[in-house]
CSV table of C-alpha atoms in Angstrom, one decimal:
chain,number,residue,atom,x,y,z
D,1,UNK,CA,-22.0,-2.5,14.0
D,2,UNK,CA,-23.0,-5.1,11.4
D,3,UNK,CA,-22.7,-4.1,7.7
D,4,UNK,CA,-24.8,-6.3,5.3
D,5,UNK,CA,-21.9,-6.8,2.9
D,6,UNK,CA,-19.3,-9.6,2.8
D,7,UNK,CA,-15.7,-8.2,2.9
D,8,UNK,CA,-13.5,-9.2,0.0
D,9,UNK,CA,-9.7,-9.7,0.2
D,10,UNK,CA,-8.6,-6.3,1.2
D,11,UNK,CA,-7.2,-4.2,4.1
D,12,UNK,CA,-9.0,-2.3,6.8
D,13,UNK,CA,-7.4,1.1,7.4
D,14,UNK,CA,-7.4,3.3,10.5
D,15,UNK,CA,-6.6,6.9,9.9
D,16,UNK,CA,-5.0,7.7,13.3
D,17,UNK,CA,-4.2,11.3,12.3
D,18,UNK,CA,-7.8,12.1,11.6
D,19,UNK,CA,-9.7,11.2,14.8
D,20,UNK,CA,-9.3,7.4,14.3
D,21,UNK,CA,-11.5,7.3,11.2
D,22,UNK,CA,-11.8,3.7,9.9
D,23,UNK,CA,-12.0,2.8,6.2
D,24,UNK,CA,-13.0,-0.5,4.7
D,25,UNK,CA,-14.1,-1.7,1.3
D,26,UNK,CA,-16.9,-4.3,1.0
D,27,UNK,CA,-18.6,-6.3,-1.8
D,28,UNK,CA,-21.6,-8.6,-1.6
D,29,UNK,CA,-21.4,-12.4,-2.2
D,30,UNK,CA,-22.0,-12.0,-6.0
D,31,UNK,CA,-19.6,-9.1,-6.4
D,32,UNK,CA,-22.4,-7.2,-8.0
D,33,UNK,CA,-22.2,-4.3,-5.6
D,34,UNK,CA,-19.1,-2.8,-4.0
D,35,UNK,CA,-18.8,0.2,-1.7
D,36,UNK,CA,-16.4,2.0,0.6
D,37,UNK,CA,-17.5,2.4,4.1
D,38,UNK,CA,-16.3,4.9,6.7
D,39,UNK,CA,-16.7,5.1,10.5
D,40,UNK,CA,-15.8,8.2,12.5
D,41,UNK,CA,-16.9,6.8,15.9
D,42,UNK,CA,-14.5,3.8,16.3
D,43,UNK,CA,-16.6,1.4,14.4
D,44,UNK,CA,-19.9,1.9,16.2
D,45,UNK,CA,-21.7,3.2,13.1
D,46,UNK,CA,-20.7,3.1,9.4
D,47,UNK,CA,-21.6,5.3,6.4
D,48,UNK,CA,-21.3,4.3,2.8
D,49,UNK,CA,-19.4,7.2,1.4
D,50,UNK,CA,-19.1,6.0,-2.2
D,51,UNK,CA,-20.3,3.3,-4.6
D,52,UNK,CA,-17.2,2.2,-6.5
D,53,UNK,CA,-16.8,3.4,-10.1
D,54,UNK,CA,-16.9,-0.3,-11.3
D,55,UNK,CA,-19.0,-2.5,-9.0
D,56,UNK,CA,-17.0,-5.7,-9.6
D,57,UNK,CA,-14.2,-5.1,-7.1
D,58,UNK,CA,-12.0,-8.1,-6.2
D,59,UNK,CA,-9.4,-6.6,-3.8
D,60,UNK,CA,-8.4,-3.4,-2.1
D,61,UNK,CA,-5.1,-2.1,-0.8
D,62,UNK,CA,-5.0,1.2,1.1
D,63,UNK,CA,-2.0,3.5,1.4
D,64,UNK,CA,-0.6,2.8,4.9
D,65,UNK,CA,-2.1,5.4,7.3
D,66,UNK,CA,-3.8,6.8,4.2
D,67,UNK,CA,-1.2,9.5,3.5
D,68,UNK,CA,0.9,9.5,6.7
D,69,UNK,CA,-0.4,13.0,7.0
D,70,UNK,CA,1.4,15.8,8.8
D,71,UNK,CA,-1.9,17.4,9.8
D,72,UNK,CA,-5.6,16.6,10.3
D,73,UNK,CA,-6.9,18.0,7.0
D,74,UNK,CA,-9.9,15.8,6.1
D,75,UNK,CA,-9.3,16.7,2.4
D,76,UNK,CA,-5.8,15.3,2.3
D,77,UNK,CA,-5.5,12.7,-0.5
D,78,UNK,CA,-6.6,9.1,0.2
D,79,UNK,CA,-5.5,6.3,-2.0
D,80,UNK,CA,-6.8,2.8,-2.6
D,81,UNK,CA,-5.6,0.2,-5.2
D,82,UNK,CA,-8.1,-2.3,-6.5
D,83,UNK,CA,-8.5,-5.1,-9.0
D,84,UNK,CA,-11.8,-5.0,-10.7
D,85,UNK,CA,-14.2,-5.7,-13.6
D,86,UNK,CA,-16.4,-8.7,-14.3
D,87,UNK,CA,-13.4,-10.8,-15.2
D,88,UNK,CA,-11.2,-9.2,-12.5
D,89,UNK,CA,-8.8,-8.3,-15.4
D,90,UNK,CA,-8.0,-4.7,-14.5
D,91,UNK,CA,-6.1,-3.0,-11.7
D,92,UNK,CA,-6.3,0.7,-10.8
D,93,UNK,CA,-5.3,3.2,-8.1
D,94,UNK,CA,-8.1,5.6,-7.0
D,95,UNK,CA,-7.6,8.9,-5.3
D,96,UNK,CA,-10.0,11.0,-3.2
D,97,UNK,CA,-9.5,14.5,-1.9
D,98,UNK,CA,-12.9,15.0,-0.2
D,99,UNK,CA,-13.0,12.4,2.5
D,100,UNK,CA,-14.0,9.5,0.2
D,101,UNK,CA,-17.1,11.1,-1.2
D,102,UNK,CA,-15.8,10.8,-4.7
D,103,UNK,CA,-12.9,8.9,-6.3
D,104,UNK,CA,-10.7,9.5,-9.4
D,105,UNK,CA,-8.8,6.8,-11.2
D,106,UNK,CA,-5.2,8.1,-11.4
D,107,UNK,CA,-3.4,4.9,-12.5
D,108,UNK,CA,-4.5,1.8,-14.4
D,109,UNK,CA,-3.1,-1.5,-15.6
D,110,UNK,CA,-5.0,-3.4,-18.3
D,111,UNK,CA,-4.1,-6.7,-16.7
D,112,UNK,CA,-4.6,-8.5,-13.4
D,113,UNK,CA,-1.9,-7.0,-11.1
D,114,UNK,CA,-1.5,-8.0,-7.5
D,115,UNK,CA,-0.6,-4.9,-5.6
D,116,UNK,CA,-0.4,-5.3,-1.9
D,117,UNK,CA,1.5,-2.1,-1.0
D,118,UNK,CA,0.9,1.6,-1.6
D,119,UNK,CA,2.5,4.4,0.3
D,120,UNK,CA,2.0,8.1,0.0
D,121,UNK,CA,4.0,11.0,1.5
D,122,UNK,CA,2.7,14.5,2.7
D,123,UNK,CA,4.7,16.1,-0.2
D,124,UNK,CA,2.5,14.3,-2.7
D,125,UNK,CA,4.8,11.4,-3.7
D,126,UNK,CA,3.0,8.1,-4.2
D,127,UNK,CA,4.8,4.8,-4.5
D,128,UNK,CA,3.1,1.4,-5.3
D,129,UNK,CA,4.6,-2.0,-5.6
D,130,UNK,CA,3.5,-3.8,-8.8
D,131,UNK,CA,3.9,-7.6,-9.0
D,132,UNK,CA,4.9,-7.2,-12.7
D,133,UNK,CA,6.7,-3.8,-12.8
D,134,UNK,CA,8.2,-3.6,-9.4
D,135,UNK,CA,8.2,0.0,-8.2
D,136,UNK,CA,5.8,2.5,-9.8
D,137,UNK,CA,6.1,6.2,-8.6
D,138,UNK,CA,4.4,9.5,-9.0
D,139,UNK,CA,5.6,12.9,-7.5
D,140,UNK,CA,2.0,14.2,-7.3
D,141,UNK,CA,-0.4,11.3,-7.4
D,142,UNK,CA,-2.2,12.8,-10.4
D,143,UNK,CA,-3.4,11.2,-13.6
D,144,UNK,CA,-0.6,10.6,-16.2
D,145,UNK,CA,2.3,11.1,-13.7
D,146,UNK,CA,3.1,7.4,-12.7
D,147,UNK,CA,6.1,5.6,-14.1
D,148,UNK,CA,8.2,2.6,-13.4
D,149,UNK,CA,11.4,3.1,-11.3
D,150,UNK,CA,14.4,0.8,-11.7
D,151,UNK,CA,17.4,2.8,-10.5
D,152,UNK,CA,19.2,0.8,-7.8
D,153,UNK,CA,16.6,-2.0,-7.7
D,154,UNK,CA,17.0,-5.7,-8.7
D,155,UNK,CA,16.3,-6.9,-12.2
D,156,UNK,CA,12.7,-8.3,-12.5
D,157,UNK,CA,12.8,-12.0,-13.5
D,158,UNK,CA,9.2,-13.0,-12.8
D,159,UNK,CA,6.1,-12.4,-10.7
D,160,UNK,CA,7.0,-10.4,-7.6
D,161,UNK,CA,5.1,-11.6,-4.6
D,162,UNK,CA,5.3,-8.5,-2.4
D,163,UNK,CA,3.9,-8.8,1.1
D,164,UNK,CA,1.1,-6.6,2.4
D,165,UNK,CA,2.4,-3.2,3.6
D,166,UNK,CA,5.9,-4.1,2.3
D,167,UNK,CA,6.6,-0.4,1.7
D,168,UNK,CA,6.6,2.4,4.3
D,169,UNK,CA,7.7,5.9,5.0
D,170,UNK,CA,9.9,6.7,8.0
D,171,UNK,CA,10.1,10.5,7.9
D,172,UNK,CA,11.4,11.3,4.4
D,173,UNK,CA,13.0,7.9,3.8
D,174,UNK,CA,11.1,5.2,2.0
D,175,UNK,CA,11.8,1.5,2.7
D,176,UNK,CA,10.6,-1.5,0.7
D,177,UNK,CA,11.1,-5.2,1.0
D,178,UNK,CA,12.0,-6.9,-2.3
D,179,UNK,CA,11.1,-10.7,-2.3
D,180,UNK,CA,14.2,-12.8,-2.1
D,181,UNK,CA,16.6,-9.8,-2.2
D,182,UNK,CA,16.4,-7.6,0.9
D,183,UNK,CA,15.3,-4.2,2.2
D,184,UNK,CA,15.9,-1.2,0.0
D,185,UNK,CA,15.7,2.4,1.0
D,186,UNK,CA,15.3,5.7,-0.9
D,187,UNK,CA,16.3,9.1,0.4
D,188,UNK,CA,15.0,11.0,-2.7
D,189,UNK,CA,11.4,10.1,-2.5
D,190,UNK,CA,11.6,6.9,-4.5
D,191,UNK,CA,13.7,8.2,-7.5
D,192,UNK,CA,16.7,6.0,-6.6
D,193,UNK,CA,17.2,3.1,-4.3
D,194,UNK,CA,20.0,1.3,-2.4
D,195,UNK,CA,20.2,-2.0,-0.4
D,196,UNK,CA,19.8,-1.7,3.3
D,197,UNK,CA,23.0,-3.8,3.9
D,198,UNK,CA,22.7,-3.8,7.7
D,199,UNK,CA,19.5,-5.8,7.5
D,200,UNK,CA,21.1,-8.5,5.3
D,201,UNK,CA,23.7,-8.9,8.1
D,202,UNK,CA,21.0,-10.3,10.5
D,203,UNK,CA,18.6,-12.0,8.0
D,204,UNK,CA,19.4,-14.3,5.1
D,205,UNK,CA,17.0,-13.4,2.4
D,206,UNK,CA,17.1,-16.7,0.5
D,207,UNK,CA,14.8,-18.2,3.1
D,208,UNK,CA,12.3,-15.4,3.3
D,209,UNK,CA,8.9,-15.1,1.8
D,210,UNK,CA,7.9,-11.7,3.1
D,211,UNK,CA,8.3,-8.7,5.3
D,212,UNK,CA,5.7,-6.3,6.6
D,213,UNK,CA,6.6,-2.8,7.8
D,214,UNK,CA,5.2,-0.5,10.5
D,215,UNK,CA,6.5,2.9,11.6
D,216,UNK,CA,5.9,4.8,14.8
D,217,UNK,CA,7.6,8.2,15.1
D,218,UNK,CA,11.3,7.6,14.4
D,219,UNK,CA,11.0,3.9,15.0
D,220,UNK,CA,10.8,1.4,12.1
D,221,UNK,CA,9.7,-2.2,12.5
D,222,UNK,CA,9.9,-5.1,10.2
D,223,UNK,CA,7.8,-8.3,10.7
D,224,UNK,CA,9.6,-11.2,9.1
D,225,UNK,CA,8.2,-14.6,8.5
D,226,UNK,CA,9.8,-18.0,7.8
D,227,UNK,CA,13.2,-19.2,8.9
D,228,UNK,CA,14.1,-15.8,10.5
D,229,UNK,CA,10.6,-15.1,11.8
D,230,UNK,CA,10.4,-12.2,14.3
D,231,UNK,CA,10.0,-8.5,14.7
D,232,UNK,CA,13.1,-6.4,13.9
D,233,UNK,CA,13.7,-2.8,15.0
D,234,UNK,CA,15.9,-0.4,13.0
D,235,UNK,CA,17.9,1.6,15.5
D,236,UNK,CA,18.9,5.3,14.9
D,237,UNK,CA,22.4,4.1,14.0
D,238,UNK,CA,20.9,2.2,11.1
D,239,UNK,CA,21.5,-1.2,12.7
D,240,UNK,CA,18.7,-3.8,12.7
């Protein structure tokens, strides 16, 4: 089905746990109108569920699988991170608990921040990768609960060019790919992190520009580009 809006640089998201619902954000050529569209029939028809709080959206990053839900509750939280304003000078994370009908801004940066990865867990934890702050975390996803996390992570020395979907949940373990450093994992919902040393044994990170994750059941995959390009599988033993 054709939608009379031009898509801006953002992700299309399929909610496989809720009947294959598809979500996408669009803006017109002049960035004067922006909306979130939803399809519940595999893309045959689309409904505009909400006109964005600020019409001048520039990008959109959805939490992978929305919330990686454990059930099919249509009112489970949905998250989308955007950059917006007429000068594209603000970044914010929005949350919806009514199927996208309305959205609440729960986290904001008063500067242009390139965030390509947001992940949420059924227990309420939300983690986003900020190009300036690194890891930002909330235990609930509510306003005023987000803070920077540094425990176990590399020192930030400049702009962090995270890849799209470079953070993922595999059960209760979070994995993230830190540019030029390696894969880190957290077993306490993002409070502390440690290097995934087994991955560094098969991939030399000094030549890499990015990693994109995907999870399916107990399987975790990493799509690597550049000198060690390929798809890597994490075995149950922890070996890649």
